[in-house]
Amino acid sequence: MKLKTPIFCAALAVAALASGCKSDDYGDGSTPLSNSAYIGAAETTPAAPVTFKRTVTDLDRDFTVKLVSPVAYDTQVDFCIDADAVAAYNRRHGTDYGLLDAAHYDFAQRSVSIASGKVESDPVTIHFKGLDQLEMNATYLFPVTLTAASNGIGLLHGSETLYYLVKRSSAITTAANL
């Protein structure tokens, strides 16, 4: 009789736990996590070094905007150069980098479209120019931040900003051909 009581209590506890479980049917396409937009290059690390030798004057860098999951309609995602992100980056990393001056880049595109059924945009190109005029071994920040997405798509916190760390290096980057 003493052995039956603990078994009965355990069975009762399992039944109570099982009846408390919630089973959602996600047949309407929704999920527990809402769909979000983010910068593809920022999904692993938000910093993207752009280090170049002292004789380089122009460079291009690309990034794409991604969605967590595809949607059945075209999605427009807007972005900007976020000067406020420079202070946040410096505070977080204990650095004192300045914002890259507008004379050193061409970045006219401020939005991108992700086609229906796709999860990635076409590449967005940033053209860095006049790089030979930058101070040697100084690092400048060029933060690109997603600002809004259409159709109720949110922004994925932590991957909505990509920091380009632009640095003109005085280091020897080529070896002598002996």
Coordinates of C-alpha atoms in Angstrom, one line a residue:
M1 CA 0.0 0.0 0.0
K2 CA 2.9 2.4 0.8
L3 CA 4.4 1.8 -2.7
K4 CA 1.1 2.6 -4.5
T5 CA 0.8 6.1 -3.0
P6 CA 4.0 7.5 -4.5
I7 CA 3.2 6.0 -7.9
F8 CA -0.3 7.4 -7.7
C9 CA 1.0 10.9 -6.8
A10 CA 3.6 10.7 -9.7
A11 CA 0.9 9.7 -12.2
L12 CA -1.4 12.5 -10.9
A13 CA 1.5 15.1 -11.3
V14 CA 2.2 13.9 -14.9
A15 CA -1.5 14.2 -15.8
A16 CA -1.7 17.7 -14.3
L17 CA 1.4 18.8 -16.2
A18 CA 0.2 17.4 -19.5
S19 CA -3.2 19.1 -19.1
G20 CA -1.5 22.4 -18.6
C21 CA 0.5 22.3 -21.8
K22 CA -0.6 24.6 -24.6
S23 CA -0.7 23.4 -28.1
D24 CA -0.9 26.1 -30.7
D25 CA -1.8 25.4 -34.3
Y26 CA 0.3 27.6 -36.6
G27 CA -1.6 26.7 -39.7
D28 CA -2.1 30.3 -40.6
G29 CA 1.6 30.8 -41.4
S30 CA 2.4 32.7 -38.2
T31 CA 5.1 31.5 -35.8
P32 CA 6.0 32.3 -32.2
L33 CA 8.8 34.5 -33.5
S34 CA 7.8 37.4 -35.8
N35 CA 9.6 37.9 -39.1
S36 CA 12.4 40.5 -38.9
A37 CA 14.9 42.2 -41.3
Y38 CA 18.6 42.3 -40.6
I39 CA 21.9 43.0 -42.4
G40 CA 23.4 39.7 -43.5
A41 CA 27.0 40.7 -42.8
A42 CA 26.0 41.6 -39.2
E43 CA 24.5 38.2 -38.3
T44 CA 27.8 36.9 -36.9
T45 CA 29.6 40.1 -36.0
P46 CA 28.5 43.8 -36.4
A47 CA 32.1 45.0 -37.3
A48 CA 33.4 44.7 -40.9
P49 CA 37.0 45.8 -41.2
V50 CA 37.9 47.8 -44.4
T51 CA 41.7 47.9 -44.1
F52 CA 43.7 48.9 -47.1
K53 CA 47.2 49.8 -48.1
R54 CA 48.3 53.4 -48.2
T55 CA 48.2 53.6 -52.1
V56 CA 44.6 52.5 -52.5
T57 CA 42.2 55.4 -53.4
D58 CA 38.9 53.6 -54.0
L59 CA 37.2 50.5 -52.7
D60 CA 33.8 49.0 -53.0
R61 CA 32.0 47.0 -50.2
D62 CA 28.6 45.2 -50.5
F63 CA 26.0 44.1 -48.0
T64 CA 22.6 42.5 -48.3
V65 CA 19.5 42.8 -46.2
K66 CA 17.8 39.6 -45.2
L67 CA 14.5 38.4 -43.7
V68 CA 14.2 35.6 -41.1
S69 CA 11.7 33.9 -43.3
P70 CA 10.2 34.5 -46.7
V71 CA 6.9 36.5 -47.1
A72 CA 4.3 36.5 -49.8
Y73 CA 4.8 40.1 -50.7
D74 CA 7.6 42.5 -51.6
T75 CA 9.2 44.1 -48.6
Q76 CA 10.9 47.5 -48.6
V77 CA 13.7 48.0 -46.1
D78 CA 15.1 51.5 -45.4
F79 CA 18.6 52.2 -43.9
C80 CA 20.8 55.2 -43.1
I81 CA 24.3 56.2 -42.0
D82 CA 23.8 56.4 -38.3
A83 CA 26.0 59.0 -36.7
D84 CA 24.6 58.3 -33.2
A85 CA 25.8 54.7 -33.6
V86 CA 29.4 56.0 -33.5
A87 CA 29.1 57.1 -29.9
A88 CA 27.4 53.8 -28.9
Y89 CA 30.2 51.8 -30.6
N90 CA 33.0 53.8 -28.9
R91 CA 31.3 53.6 -25.5
R92 CA 30.8 49.8 -25.9
H93 CA 34.4 49.1 -27.1
G94 CA 36.4 51.7 -25.3
T95 CA 37.5 53.4 -28.6
D96 CA 37.5 56.9 -29.9
Y97 CA 36.8 56.4 -33.6
G98 CA 35.3 59.3 -35.6
L99 CA 32.6 59.1 -38.3
L100 CA 33.9 58.8 -41.8
D101 CA 33.5 62.1 -43.6
A102 CA 30.9 62.2 -46.4
A103 CA 33.7 63.2 -48.9
H104 CA 35.1 59.6 -48.6
Y105 CA 32.0 57.6 -49.7
D106 CA 29.3 57.4 -52.3
F107 CA 26.2 55.9 -50.8
A108 CA 23.1 57.2 -52.5
Q109 CA 20.8 54.1 -52.1
R110 CA 18.8 54.4 -48.9
S111 CA 16.4 51.5 -49.3
V112 CA 16.2 48.0 -50.8
S113 CA 13.4 45.7 -51.8
I114 CA 13.2 42.0 -51.0
A115 CA 11.0 40.2 -53.6
S116 CA 8.1 38.1 -52.6
G117 CA 9.1 34.6 -51.6
K118 CA 12.8 35.6 -51.1
V119 CA 14.8 36.2 -48.0
E120 CA 17.6 38.3 -49.3
S121 CA 17.9 41.5 -51.2
D122 CA 20.2 42.3 -54.1
P123 CA 23.6 43.6 -52.9
V124 CA 23.9 47.2 -51.9
T125 CA 27.2 48.8 -52.8
I126 CA 29.1 51.4 -50.9
H127 CA 31.9 53.1 -52.8
F128 CA 34.7 54.4 -50.6
K129 CA 36.7 57.1 -52.3
G130 CA 39.6 59.5 -51.7
L131 CA 41.0 57.0 -49.2
D132 CA 44.6 58.1 -49.8
Q133 CA 43.6 61.4 -48.1
L134 CA 42.8 59.7 -44.8
E135 CA 45.1 59.9 -41.9
M136 CA 47.6 56.9 -41.7
N137 CA 46.6 54.2 -39.2
A138 CA 43.5 56.1 -38.0
T139 CA 40.3 54.1 -37.9
Y140 CA 37.0 55.7 -38.9
L141 CA 33.5 54.3 -38.5
F142 CA 30.9 54.1 -41.2
P143 CA 27.7 52.6 -39.4
V144 CA 24.9 51.5 -41.7
T145 CA 21.6 51.0 -39.7
L146 CA 18.3 49.6 -40.8
T147 CA 15.6 52.1 -39.9
A148 CA 12.3 50.6 -41.0
A149 CA 10.7 47.7 -43.0
S150 CA 7.3 47.7 -44.7
N151 CA 4.3 45.4 -44.1
G152 CA 4.8 45.0 -40.4
I153 CA 8.3 43.4 -40.6
G154 CA 10.4 44.3 -37.6
L155 CA 14.1 44.8 -37.2
L156 CA 16.3 42.1 -35.7
H157 CA 17.9 43.7 -32.6
G158 CA 21.7 43.2 -32.6
S159 CA 22.0 42.7 -36.4
E160 CA 20.3 45.9 -37.6
T161 CA 23.6 47.9 -37.7
L162 CA 26.8 47.1 -39.6
Y163 CA 29.9 49.0 -38.6
Y164 CA 32.5 49.4 -41.3
L165 CA 35.9 50.1 -39.7
V166 CA 37.8 52.1 -42.3
K167 CA 41.5 52.1 -41.8
R168 CA 44.4 53.2 -44.0
S169 CA 47.3 51.0 -43.1
S170 CA 51.0 51.9 -43.2
A171 CA 52.0 48.2 -42.9
I172 CA 53.7 46.5 -45.8
T173 CA 51.0 44.4 -47.4
T174 CA 53.0 42.8 -50.3
A175 CA 56.0 40.7 -50.1
A176 CA 59.1 41.2 -52.2
N177 CA 59.5 38.8 -55.1
L178 CA 62.9 37.2 -54.7

